[in-house]
Coordinates of N, CA and C in Angstrom, one line a residue:
M1 N -9.9 -17.8 -28.1 CA -9.3 -18.7 -26.9 C -8.7 -18.3 -26.4
V2 N -7.2 -18.1 -27.4 CA -5.8 -17.6 -26.6 C -6.5 -16.6 -26.1
A3 N -7.1 -15.3 -26.5 CA -7.4 -14.0 -25.6 C -7.8 -14.2 -24.4
T4 N -8.8 -15.4 -24.3 CA -9.8 -15.4 -23.0 C -8.9 -16.1 -21.7
A5 N -7.8 -16.5 -22.9 CA -6.7 -17.4 -21.7 C -5.8 -16.3 -20.9
A6 N -6.0 -15.8 -21.7 CA -4.6 -14.1 -21.6 C -5.1 -13.5 -20.8
L7 N -6.4 -12.7 -20.7 CA -7.2 -12.3 -19.8 C -7.7 -13.1 -18.2
Q8 N -7.7 -14.4 -18.9 CA -7.7 -15.3 -16.9 C -6.1 -15.3 -16.1
S9 N -5.3 -15.1 -17.4 CA -3.8 -15.5 -16.2 C -3.5 -14.3 -15.7
I10 N -3.8 -12.8 -16.7 CA -3.2 -11.5 -16.1 C -4.1 -11.3 -14.9
G11 N -5.5 -11.4 -14.4 CA -6.0 -11.5 -14.1 C -6.1 -12.3 -12.9
R12 N -5.6 -13.3 -12.4 CA -4.9 -14.2 -11.4 C -3.9 -13.9 -11.2
R13 N -2.9 -13.6 -11.6 CA -1.6 -12.6 -11.2 C -2.1 -11.0 -10.7
V14 N -3.4 -10.5 -11.2 CA -3.8 -9.6 -10.2 C -4.2 -9.6 -9.0
L15 N -5.2 -11.0 -9.4 CA -5.5 -11.3 -7.9 C -4.6 -12.0 -7.2
D16 N -3.5 -12.2 -7.0 CA -2.4 -13.1 -6.3 C -1.6 -11.8 -5.5
A17 N -1.8 -10.7 -6.2 CA -1.1 -9.9 -5.5 C -1.8 -9.2 -5.0
L18 N -2.9 -8.5 -4.9 CA -3.7 -8.3 -4.0 C -4.2 -8.9 -2.7
L19 N -4.5 -10.5 -3.1 CA -4.7 -11.5 -2.4 C -4.0 -12.5 -2.4
P20 N -2.7 -12.6 -1.5 CA -1.9 -13.7 -2.4 C -2.4 -14.8 -1.5
P21 N -2.1 -16.3 -2.1 CA -3.0 -17.7 -1.5 C -2.2 -17.9 -0.6
R22 N -3.1 -18.2 0.8 CA -2.7 -18.7 2.1 C -2.9 -19.9 1.9
C23 N -1.7 -20.7 2.3 CA -1.8 -22.1 3.2 C -3.2 -22.4 3.1
L24 N -4.0 -23.6 3.1 CA -5.6 -23.9 4.2 C -5.1 -24.3 5.2
G25 N -3.8 -24.7 5.8 CA -4.2 -25.2 6.9 C -3.4 -24.1 7.7
C26 N -2.5 -23.4 7.7 CA -1.9 -22.6 9.0 C -1.7 -21.2 8.4
G27 N -2.0 -20.9 6.9 CA -2.1 -19.2 6.3 C -0.8 -18.6 5.7
T28 N 0.0 -20.1 6.0 CA 1.1 -19.0 5.6 C 1.3 -18.9 3.6
L29 N 2.1 -18.1 3.4 CA 1.7 -17.5 2.1 C 2.3 -19.4 0.9
V30 N 1.2 -19.6 0.0 CA 1.7 -20.6 -0.6 C 1.5 -20.1 -2.4
E31 N 2.0 -20.7 -3.2 CA 2.0 -20.7 -4.6 C 0.7 -20.6 -4.9
E32 N -0.1 -21.2 -5.2 CA -1.2 -21.6 -5.6 C -2.3 -21.5 -4.6
P33 N -3.8 -20.8 -4.8 CA -4.7 -21.1 -4.2 C -5.2 -22.1 -3.9
G34 N -6.2 -22.7 -3.0 CA -6.6 -24.5 -2.3 C -5.1 -25.3 -2.3
A35 N -4.2 -24.5 -1.7 CA -2.9 -25.7 -1.5 C -2.8 -25.7 -0.1
L36 N -1.5 -26.4 0.3 CA -1.2 -26.6 1.4 C 0.1 -26.8 1.7
C37 N 1.3 -26.0 2.1 CA 2.2 -25.4 2.4 C 3.1 -26.6 2.8
A38 N 4.4 -27.0 2.7 CA 5.2 -28.1 2.5 C 5.1 -29.0 4.6
A39 N 4.9 -27.7 4.8 CA 4.7 -28.5 6.9 C 3.8 -28.8 6.9
C40 N 2.5 -28.6 6.2 CA 1.1 -28.6 6.5 C 1.0 -30.4 5.5
W41 N 1.2 -30.2 4.6 CA 1.4 -31.0 4.1 C 1.8 -32.5 4.7
D42 N 3.5 -32.2 4.9 CA 4.0 -33.2 6.0 C 3.2 -33.8 7.0
K43 N 2.6 -33.3 7.4 CA 1.8 -33.1 8.2 C 0.7 -33.9 8.3
A44 N -0.3 -34.1 7.0 CA -1.2 -34.3 6.5 C -1.2 -35.8 6.5
A45 N -2.2 -37.2 6.7 CA -2.3 -38.4 6.8 C -3.0 -38.6 5.6
F46 N -2.8 -39.3 4.9 CA -3.7 -38.8 3.2 C -3.4 -41.0 3.3
I47 N -4.7 -41.0 2.6 CA -4.6 -42.3 2.9 C -4.9 -42.8 1.1
A48 N -3.6 -43.7 1.2 CA -3.5 -44.0 0.6 C -3.4 -46.4 0.1
P49 N -3.8 -46.7 -0.6 CA -4.0 -48.2 -1.0 C -2.0 -48.8 0.3
P50 N -2.1 -49.8 0.7 CA -3.7 -50.9 0.7 C -4.2 -50.2 1.4
Q51 N -5.8 -50.7 0.9 CA -6.9 -50.0 1.6 C -8.2 -51.3 1.3
C52 N -9.3 -51.5 2.5 CA -10.7 -52.0 2.4 C -10.8 -51.8 1.0
A53 N -11.4 -53.0 0.2 CA -11.7 -52.4 -1.3 C -13.1 -52.2 -1.3
R54 N -14.1 -52.0 0.2 CA -15.4 -51.7 -0.1 C -15.0 -50.4 1.0
C55 N -14.9 -50.4 2.1 CA -14.7 -49.3 2.8 C -14.1 -48.0 2.4
G56 N -12.5 -48.9 2.3 CA -11.3 -47.8 1.6 C -10.5 -47.6 3.3
L57 N -10.6 -48.4 4.4 CA -10.1 -48.5 5.7 C -8.3 -48.9 5.1
P58 N -7.5 -48.1 5.3 CA -6.0 -48.1 5.1 C -5.9 -49.9 6.3
F59 N -5.2 -50.5 4.9 CA -5.0 -52.0 6.3 C -3.5 -51.2 6.8
E60 N -3.5 -51.7 8.0 CA -2.0 -51.4 9.2 C -1.0 -53.4 8.4
L61 N 0.0 -52.6 8.1 CA 0.7 -53.8 8.0 C 2.2 -53.7 8.9
A62 N 2.4 -54.8 9.0 CA 4.0 -54.8 9.7 C 5.0 -54.9 8.4
P63 N 6.4 -54.6 8.8 CA 6.9 -53.8 8.0 C 7.1 -55.4 6.8
A64 N 7.2 -56.0 7.3 CA 8.4 -57.3 6.0 C 6.2 -57.8 5.8
E65 N 4.9 -57.6 6.1 CA 3.9 -58.2 6.3 C 3.8 -58.5 4.4
P66 N 3.1 -58.9 3.8 CA 2.6 -58.6 2.3 C 1.2 -58.0 2.2
A67 N 1.4 -57.2 1.2 CA 0.4 -56.9 0.6 C -1.0 -57.7 1.1
P68 N -2.4 -57.5 1.1 CA -3.3 -58.4 1.2 C -3.7 -58.2 -0.2
A69 N -4.3 -59.3 -0.9 CA -4.9 -59.8 -2.5 C -5.8 -57.9 -2.6
E70 N -5.6 -58.0 -4.1 CA -6.6 -56.6 -4.8 C -8.0 -57.2 -4.6
G71 N -8.6 -56.0 -3.5 CA -9.4 -57.0 -3.8 C -10.2 -57.0 -2.6
A72 N -9.4 -57.0 -1.5 CA -10.0 -57.6 0.1 C -10.0 -57.0 0.8
E73 N -11.1 -57.4 1.5 CA -11.9 -56.1 2.6 C -11.5 -56.4 3.3
C74 N -12.0 -55.5 4.5 CA -11.3 -55.1 5.9 C -12.3 -56.4 6.7
A75 N -11.5 -56.9 8.1 CA -12.6 -57.6 8.8 C -14.5 -57.1 9.2
A76 N -14.3 -56.1 9.5 CA -15.3 -55.1 9.6 C -16.3 -55.3 8.3
C77 N -16.0 -55.3 7.2 CA -16.7 -55.4 6.2 C -17.3 -56.5 5.6
V78 N -16.4 -57.5 6.5 CA -16.2 -59.5 5.6 C -18.0 -59.3 7.1
A79 N -17.7 -59.1 8.3 CA -18.6 -59.5 9.3 C -19.8 -58.9 8.7
D80 N -19.5 -57.6 8.9 CA -20.8 -56.3 8.3 C -20.8 -55.3 7.1
P81 N -21.5 -56.6 5.9 CA -21.1 -55.0 4.8 C -22.2 -54.3 4.7
P82 N -21.3 -52.7 4.7 CA -22.1 -51.7 4.4 C -23.3 -51.7 3.5
R83 N -23.9 -50.7 3.4 CA -25.0 -50.1 2.7 C -24.5 -50.1 1.6
F84 N -23.4 -49.0 1.3 CA -23.2 -48.3 0.3 C -21.8 -49.7 0.0
D85 N -21.6 -49.0 -1.8 CA -20.8 -50.4 -2.3 C -19.3 -50.1 -2.3
R86 N -18.4 -48.7 -2.2 CA -17.3 -48.2 -1.8 C -17.3 -47.1 -1.6
A87 N -16.2 -47.0 -0.5 CA -15.8 -45.8 -0.1 C -14.5 -45.6 -0.1
R88 N -14.1 -44.2 0.2 CA -13.1 -44.1 -0.4 C -12.7 -42.4 0.4
A89 N -11.6 -41.8 1.3 CA -11.5 -40.8 1.8 C -10.4 -40.0 1.8
V90 N -9.8 -39.0 1.4 CA -8.5 -38.2 1.1 C -7.3 -38.9 2.1
M91 N -7.9 -37.8 3.4 CA -6.5 -38.0 4.8 C -7.8 -38.5 6.2
R92 N -6.5 -39.3 6.7 CA -7.1 -39.6 8.2 C -7.7 -38.3 8.9
Y93 N -8.5 -38.4 9.3 CA -9.2 -37.3 10.2 C -8.7 -37.1 11.4
D94 N -7.5 -36.6 11.8 CA -7.1 -36.1 12.7 C -5.9 -35.4 12.1
G95 N -5.1 -34.2 13.5 CA -4.1 -33.3 12.8 C -4.8 -32.4 11.9
V96 N -3.7 -32.3 10.9 CA -4.3 -31.1 10.2 C -5.8 -31.1 9.2
A97 N -6.2 -32.3 9.4 CA -7.4 -32.9 8.3 C -8.8 -32.7 9.0
R98 N -8.2 -32.6 10.7 CA -9.1 -32.1 11.3 C -9.7 -30.7 11.1
G99 N -8.7 -29.8 11.4 CA -8.1 -28.4 11.4 C -9.1 -28.0 10.0
L100 N -8.6 -28.2 9.3 CA -9.4 -27.9 7.5 C -10.6 -28.5 7.5
V101 N -11.6 -29.2 8.0 CA -12.9 -29.5 8.1 C -13.5 -29.0 8.5
L102 N -13.2 -28.6 10.4 CA -13.6 -28.0 10.9 C -13.9 -25.8 10.8
R103 N -12.6 -25.8 9.6 CA -12.5 -24.4 9.6 C -13.8 -23.8 8.1
F104 N -13.4 -25.3 7.5 CA -14.3 -24.8 6.6 C -16.1 -25.7 6.6
K105 N -16.3 -26.3 7.6 CA -17.8 -26.7 8.3 C -18.2 -25.6 9.2
H106 N -17.6 -25.1 10.0 CA -17.9 -24.0 10.5 C -17.6 -22.4 10.6
A107 N -16.4 -22.3 9.9 CA -15.7 -20.8 10.3 C -15.8 -20.3 9.2
D108 N -17.0 -20.5 7.9 CA -17.2 -20.1 6.4 C -15.6 -20.2 5.8
A109 N -14.9 -21.4 5.6 CA -13.6 -21.2 4.8 C -13.9 -21.5 3.3
T110 N -14.8 -21.3 2.7 CA -15.7 -22.1 1.8 C -14.8 -22.1 0.8
H111 N -13.6 -20.1 0.8 CA -13.0 -20.7 0.0 C -11.7 -22.2 -0.7
G112 N -11.7 -23.2 0.7 CA -10.8 -24.2 0.5 C -11.8 -25.3 -0.3
A113 N -13.4 -24.7 -0.5 CA -13.7 -25.9 -1.6 C -13.5 -26.6 -3.1
P114 N -12.3 -25.6 -3.8 CA -12.0 -26.8 -5.0 C -10.8 -26.7 -4.6
G115 N -10.3 -26.8 -3.6 CA -8.5 -27.5 -3.7 C -8.9 -28.8 -2.5
F116 N -10.6 -28.6 -1.9 CA -10.3 -30.4 -1.3 C -10.9 -30.7 -2.4
A117 N -11.9 -30.8 -3.2 CA -12.3 -31.4 -4.3 C -11.2 -31.9 -5.6
R118 N -10.2 -31.1 -5.4 CA -9.1 -31.9 -6.5 C -8.7 -32.8 -5.9
W119 N -7.8 -32.7 -4.4 CA -7.3 -34.0 -3.9 C -8.9 -35.1 -3.8
M120 N -10.0 -35.0 -3.7 CA -11.3 -36.1 -3.8 C -11.3 -36.8 -5.2
A121 N -10.6 -35.8 -6.2 CA -11.1 -36.2 -7.4 C -9.8 -37.2 -7.9
R122 N -8.5 -37.0 -6.5 CA -7.6 -37.9 -7.0 C -7.9 -39.5 -6.7
A123 N -8.1 -38.8 -4.4 CA -8.3 -40.2 -4.0 C -9.6 -41.5 -4.6
G124 N -11.3 -40.4 -5.5 CA -11.7 -40.9 -5.8 C -12.0 -41.5 -7.3
A125 N -10.6 -41.5 -8.0 CA -10.8 -41.0 -9.5 C -11.8 -42.2 -9.4
G126 N -11.5 -43.3 -9.4 CA -12.0 -44.9 -10.0 C -13.8 -44.7 -9.6
L127 N -14.2 -44.0 -8.6 CA -15.4 -44.1 -8.2 C -16.3 -42.5 -9.1
L128 N -15.1 -41.6 -9.6 CA -15.7 -40.9 -10.1 C -16.4 -41.1 -11.5
A129 N -14.9 -41.7 -12.3 CA -15.5 -42.3 -13.6 C -16.5 -43.3 -13.8
D130 N -16.8 -43.8 -12.4 CA -18.3 -45.1 -12.5 C -19.3 -44.2 -12.0
C131 N -19.4 -43.1 -11.7 CA -21.0 -42.6 -11.0 C -22.0 -42.0 -12.5
D132 N -22.4 -42.2 -12.0 CA -23.9 -41.1 -12.9 C -24.2 -40.0 -13.1
L133 N -24.3 -39.5 -11.7 CA -24.7 -38.6 -10.9 C -24.0 -38.4 -9.5
I134 N -23.9 -37.1 -8.6 CA -23.1 -36.7 -7.5 C -24.1 -36.2 -7.2
A135 N -24.4 -36.1 -5.9 CA -25.0 -35.8 -4.8 C -24.1 -35.7 -3.3
P136 N -24.8 -34.8 -2.3 CA -24.1 -34.5 -1.4 C -25.4 -34.5 -0.3
V137 N -24.9 -35.0 1.3 CA -25.6 -35.8 1.7 C -26.0 -34.5 3.1
P138 N -27.4 -34.7 3.0 CA -27.8 -33.0 2.7 C -28.1 -32.3 4.1
L139 N -28.3 -31.3 4.3 CA -28.4 -30.6 6.1 C -29.8 -30.4 6.2
H140 N -30.3 -30.6 7.2 CA -31.6 -30.6 7.8 C -31.7 -28.6 7.8
R141 N -33.1 -28.3 7.3 CA -32.8 -26.7 6.8 C -32.9 -25.7 8.0
W142 N -32.6 -26.4 9.1 CA -32.8 -25.7 10.4 C -31.5 -25.4 10.9
R143 N -30.8 -26.4 10.5 CA -29.0 -26.6 10.6 C -28.4 -25.5 9.1
L144 N -29.4 -26.0 8.0 CA -28.2 -25.4 6.6 C -28.9 -23.6 7.1
L145 N -29.8 -23.2 7.5 CA -30.5 -21.7 7.9 C -29.3 -21.4 8.8
W146 N -29.3 -21.8 9.7 CA -28.1 -21.3 11.0 C -26.7 -21.3 11.0
R147 N -25.8 -22.6 9.4 CA -25.0 -22.3 8.7 C -24.8 -21.9 7.5
R148 N -25.6 -21.3 7.0 CA -26.0 -20.8 5.8 C -25.7 -21.4 4.3
Y149 N -24.8 -22.8 4.7 CA -24.1 -24.0 3.3 C -24.1 -24.6 3.9
N150 N -24.4 -25.7 3.1 CA -24.3 -27.1 3.3 C -22.6 -27.7 2.5
Q151 N -21.7 -27.9 3.6 CA -20.6 -27.9 2.6 C -20.5 -29.2 1.9
S152 N -20.8 -30.3 2.3 CA -20.7 -31.1 1.7 C -21.1 -31.1 -0.2
A153 N -22.2 -30.1 -0.2 CA -23.2 -29.5 -1.4 C -22.0 -28.7 -2.2
L154 N -21.2 -27.4 -1.4 CA -19.9 -27.6 -2.1 C -18.6 -28.4 -2.5
L155 N -18.6 -29.3 -2.0 CA -17.9 -30.4 -2.5 C -18.5 -30.8 -3.6
A156 N -19.1 -31.7 -3.5 CA -20.2 -32.1 -4.4 C -20.3 -31.1 -6.3
L157 N -20.1 -29.9 -5.7 CA -20.2 -29.1 -6.5 C -19.1 -28.9 -7.8
A158 N -18.1 -28.6 -6.5 CA -16.6 -28.5 -7.1 C -16.1 -29.7 -7.6
L159 N -16.3 -30.9 -7.2 CA -16.3 -32.4 -8.2 C -17.1 -32.7 -9.2
G160 N -18.9 -32.1 -9.7 CA -19.1 -32.2 -10.6 C -18.1 -31.2 -11.4
R161 N -17.8 -30.0 -11.2 CA -17.2 -29.3 -12.5 C -15.7 -30.2 -12.6
I162 N -15.0 -30.0 -12.5 CA -13.8 -31.3 -12.6 C -14.1 -32.1 -13.1
A163 N -14.8 -33.4 -12.8 CA -15.5 -34.4 -13.2 C -16.6 -34.5 -14.6
G164 N -17.0 -33.6 -15.2 CA -17.9 -32.9 -16.0 C -19.2 -34.2 -15.5
R165 N -20.2 -34.3 -14.4 CA -20.6 -35.2 -14.3 C -21.1 -34.4 -13.6
P166 N -23.0 -34.9 -14.1 CA -24.1 -34.1 -13.2 C -24.5 -33.9 -11.6
V167 N -24.2 -32.9 -11.2 CA -24.6 -32.7 -9.6 C -25.8 -32.7 -9.3
V168 N -26.5 -32.8 -8.3 CA -27.9 -33.4 -8.4 C -27.6 -32.7 -6.4
V169 N -27.7 -31.3 -5.6 CA -27.6 -31.0 -5.0 C -29.1 -31.2 -4.0
D170 N -29.7 -31.3 -4.5 CA -30.8 -31.4 -3.3 C -31.7 -33.2 -3.5
L171 N -31.0 -33.9 -4.2 CA -31.4 -35.5 -5.0 C -32.0 -36.1 -2.9
L172 N -31.5 -36.0 -2.5 CA -31.9 -36.5 -0.8 C -32.7 -35.2 -0.2
A173 N -33.6 -35.0 1.2 CA -33.7 -34.0 1.8 C -33.7 -35.2 3.4
R174 N -32.7 -33.9 4.0 CA -33.0 -34.3 5.7 C -34.7 -34.3 6.0
R175 N -35.4 -35.5 6.7 CA -36.6 -35.0 6.9 C -36.8 -34.3 8.6
R176 N -35.6 -35.2 9.3 CA -36.0 -34.7 11.0 C -34.7 -34.3 11.0
H177 N -34.6 -32.8 12.1 CA -33.3 -32.6 12.9 C -32.8 -33.8 13.8
T178 N -31.8 -34.3 13.3 CA -31.3 -35.0 14.6 C -30.4 -34.6 15.8
P179 N -29.8 -34.9 16.5 CA -28.8 -34.7 17.3 C -27.6 -34.8 16.4
S180 N -26.6 -34.3 17.5 CA -25.5 -34.1 16.7 C -24.2 -36.0 16.8
Q181 N -24.0 -36.2 16.0 CA -23.4 -37.4 16.2 C -22.1 -38.0 16.9
G182 N -21.7 -36.6 17.4 CA -20.4 -36.4 17.4 C -19.8 -37.2 18.9
R183 N -20.5 -37.5 19.9 CA -20.1 -38.4 20.9 C -21.2 -40.1 20.9
L184 N -21.5 -40.3 19.8 CA -22.4 -41.1 19.6 C -21.7 -42.3 19.6
D185 N -22.3 -43.9 19.6 CA -21.1 -45.0 19.3 C -22.0 -45.5 17.5
R186 N -21.3 -46.1 17.5 CA -21.9 -46.7 16.1 C -23.2 -47.4 16.1
A187 N -23.4 -47.9 16.9 CA -24.8 -48.4 17.5 C -26.2 -47.0 17.6
R188 N -25.7 -46.5 18.5 CA -26.8 -45.1 18.7 C -26.4 -44.1 17.3
R189 N -25.1 -43.9 16.5 CA -25.5 -43.1 15.3 C -26.5 -44.1 14.4
R190 N -26.3 -45.0 14.7 CA -27.4 -45.5 13.0 C -28.8 -45.8 14.3
A191 N -28.9 -45.9 15.2 CA -30.6 -45.5 14.9 C -30.6 -43.9 15.0
N192 N -29.6 -43.1 15.4 CA -30.1 -41.4 14.7 C -30.4 -41.0 14.3
V193 N -29.6 -41.9 12.8 CA -30.3 -41.4 11.7 C -31.1 -42.5 11.0
A194 N -31.7 -43.0 11.8 CA -33.1 -44.0 11.0 C -33.9 -43.3 10.5
G195 N -34.4 -43.7 9.3 CA -35.3 -42.7 8.7 C -35.4 -41.6 8.4
A196 N -34.2 -40.8 8.6 CA -33.9 -39.4 8.8 C -33.9 -38.7 7.1
F197 N -33.9 -39.9 6.2 CA -33.6 -39.1 4.9 C -34.3 -39.4 3.8
A198 N -34.5 -38.8 3.1 CA -35.8 -39.5 2.0 C -35.4 -38.8 0.3
V199 N -35.5 -39.6 -0.2 CA -35.4 -39.3 -2.2 C -36.4 -38.1 -2.4
R200 N -36.6 -37.0 -2.8 CA -37.2 -36.6 -3.2 C -37.5 -36.4 -4.3
R201 N -39.2 -36.2 -4.6 CA -40.0 -37.2 -5.3 C -39.4 -36.2 -6.7
A202 N -39.3 -35.3 -6.9 CA -39.1 -34.7 -8.1 C -37.4 -35.4 -8.7
H203 N -37.6 -36.2 -7.7 CA -35.7 -36.7 -8.6 C -35.6 -38.7 -8.4
A204 N -37.5 -39.0 -7.5 CA -37.6 -40.0 -7.9 C -37.1 -40.9 -9.2
A205 N -37.3 -40.6 -10.3 CA -37.6 -41.0 -11.1 C -36.2 -41.2 -12.3
T206 N -35.2 -40.2 -11.2 CA -34.3 -40.4 -12.2 C -33.0 -41.6 -11.9
L207 N -33.5 -42.3 -11.0 CA -32.8 -43.0 -10.5 C -32.2 -44.2 -10.8
G208 N -33.6 -44.6 -10.7 CA -33.7 -46.0 -11.4 C -32.4 -46.5 -12.3
G209 N -31.5 -47.6 -11.5 CA -30.6 -48.5 -12.3 C -29.3 -47.3 -12.4
R210 N -29.3 -46.4 -11.5 CA -28.3 -45.4 -12.0 C -26.7 -45.3 -10.9
R211 N -25.8 -44.9 -11.2 CA -24.7 -45.1 -9.8 C -24.8 -44.4 -9.3
I212 N -24.8 -43.9 -8.3 CA -24.9 -42.4 -7.3 C -23.4 -42.5 -6.5
L213 N -22.8 -41.0 -6.9 CA -22.0 -40.8 -6.0 C -22.3 -39.9 -5.1
L214 N -22.5 -40.2 -3.5 CA -22.9 -39.4 -2.8 C -21.5 -39.3 -1.9
V215 N -21.6 -37.9 -1.1 CA -20.7 -37.0 -0.7 C -20.3 -36.3 0.5
D216 N -19.3 -36.5 0.8 CA -19.3 -35.8 2.5 C -18.3 -35.3 3.0
D217 N -18.6 -34.3 4.0 CA -17.0 -33.9 4.7 C -15.9 -34.7 5.5
V218 N -16.9 -35.4 6.0 CA -16.2 -37.1 7.0 C -17.3 -37.8 7.3
M219 N -16.4 -39.2 7.5 CA -17.1 -40.4 7.8 C -16.3 -41.0 9.0
T220 N -17.1 -40.9 10.3 CA -17.1 -41.2 11.3 C -16.7 -43.0 11.0
T221 N -18.5 -43.3 11.6 CA -18.2 -45.2 11.2 C -19.1 -45.2 10.4
G222 N -19.6 -44.1 9.4 CA -20.3 -45.0 8.2 C -21.7 -44.8 8.6
A223 N -22.0 -44.5 9.6 CA -23.8 -44.5 9.7 C -24.7 -43.6 8.8
T224 N -24.5 -42.5 8.8 CA -25.1 -41.4 7.9 C -25.4 -41.6 7.0
V225 N -23.7 -42.2 6.1 CA -23.9 -42.7 4.6 C -24.4 -43.8 4.2
E226 N -24.7 -45.0 5.3 CA -24.5 -46.0 5.1 C -26.5 -45.5 4.9
E227 N -26.6 -44.7 6.1 CA -28.8 -44.8 5.7 C -29.0 -43.8 4.6
C228 N -28.0 -43.1 3.7 CA -28.1 -42.4 2.3 C -28.4 -43.6 1.5
A229 N -27.2 -44.1 1.4 CA -27.5 -45.5 0.6 C -29.0 -46.5 0.6
R230 N -28.9 -46.9 2.0 CA -30.2 -47.9 1.7 C -31.7 -46.5 1.2
V231 N -31.6 -45.4 1.5 CA -32.7 -44.9 0.8 C -32.7 -44.9 -0.4
L232 N -31.4 -44.8 -0.6 CA -31.2 -44.2 -2.3 C -31.4 -45.7 -2.8
K233 N -31.0 -46.6 -2.2 CA -31.0 -48.0 -3.3 C -32.5 -48.6 -3.4
R234 N -33.5 -48.0 -1.6 CA -34.9 -48.4 -1.8 C -35.7 -48.1 -3.2
A235 N -35.0 -46.4 -3.5 CA -35.2 -45.6 -4.4 C -35.3 -46.4 -5.9
G236 N -34.3 -47.4 -6.1 CA -33.8 -47.5 -7.1 C -32.8 -47.1 -7.4
A237 N -31.8 -46.6 -6.7 CA -30.3 -46.6 -7.7 C -30.0 -48.1 -7.8
G238 N -28.9 -48.0 -8.3 CA -28.3 -49.3 -8.7 C -27.3 -49.9 -7.7
A239 N -26.5 -48.6 -7.5 CA -24.9 -48.8 -6.7 C -24.9 -47.6 -6.1
V240 N -24.1 -47.5 -5.1 CA -24.3 -46.1 -4.1 C -22.6 -46.2 -3.5
D241 N -21.6 -45.0 -3.8 CA -20.1 -44.8 -3.7 C -20.2 -44.1 -2.7
V242 N -19.5 -43.8 -1.8 CA -19.1 -43.0 -0.8 C -17.8 -42.0 -0.9
L243 N -18.1 -40.5 -1.6 CA -16.2 -40.1 -1.0 C -16.2 -39.3 -0.6
T244 N -15.3 -38.8 0.3 CA -15.0 -37.4 1.6 C -14.3 -37.3 1.7
L245 N -14.0 -36.4 2.1 CA -12.3 -35.3 2.2 C -11.7 -35.9 3.3
A246 N -12.4 -36.7 4.5 CA -11.4 -36.9 5.6 C -12.4 -38.4 5.9
R247 N -11.7 -39.3 7.1 CA -12.6 -40.3 7.3 C -11.4 -40.9 8.9
V248 N -12.3 -41.1 9.9 CA -11.9 -41.4 11.3 C -11.6 -43.0 10.8
V249 N -9.8 -43.0 11.1 CA -9.0 -44.6 11.2 C -8.9 -44.7 12.6
R250 N -9.7 -45.6 13.5 CA -9.2 -46.1 14.8 C -8.2 -47.0 14.2
A251 N -7.1 -46.5 15.6 CA -6.1 -48.2 15.8 C -7.4 -49.2 16.2
P252 N -6.5 -50.6 15.4 CA -7.1 -51.3 15.5 C -6.9 -52.2 17.2

């Protein structure tokens, strides 16, 4: 055991000498792989309490305004409760986070997955502790063929290793290729993904009463993860939580 650890340490130092770790945000040299430099860290808008107990939206409070009571939900969740049970995200999808996600998603920057998963494990510690299994939001097979990897599956696998929880990367299937959600409003996003997902028959019997942690890279309006949650619960899941690297936070 000691010898193995020593060999791993030596291997790490050799690798760092040949390929020095660089900031996931700007590429400057950093102390360890999967990290941000101090400047990028300061610019990243990490999400922290107080936040909605349901969707994880950070509450915008005036300086003297008291924090909401524990378990408080935002107005949107009270008016129209989402189909998932809880959602949490690491950071707001702007500035540094937007660059991180786009490079991870479209520029083959898959080396960031372990570092992102460590951040997600902290932001969603309660969700990970309660879950029975982890599953990613799936890509349609044509998009997967074009992109060559599912970034959500990479995050799910890395989270599973950190938390010691089983990961089922093909729990859900994307039955039809949907247009990009990028420029759609909430109502059209919901319509766009309605009926787009299904639980694979091979895994349907394993869902009974279990708590699923659904993993994705970004939550915008929540339409995609809500549809996934609806499908999972209809197939027998007891609860569905959501954990993402980033989320859109619109000004009230």
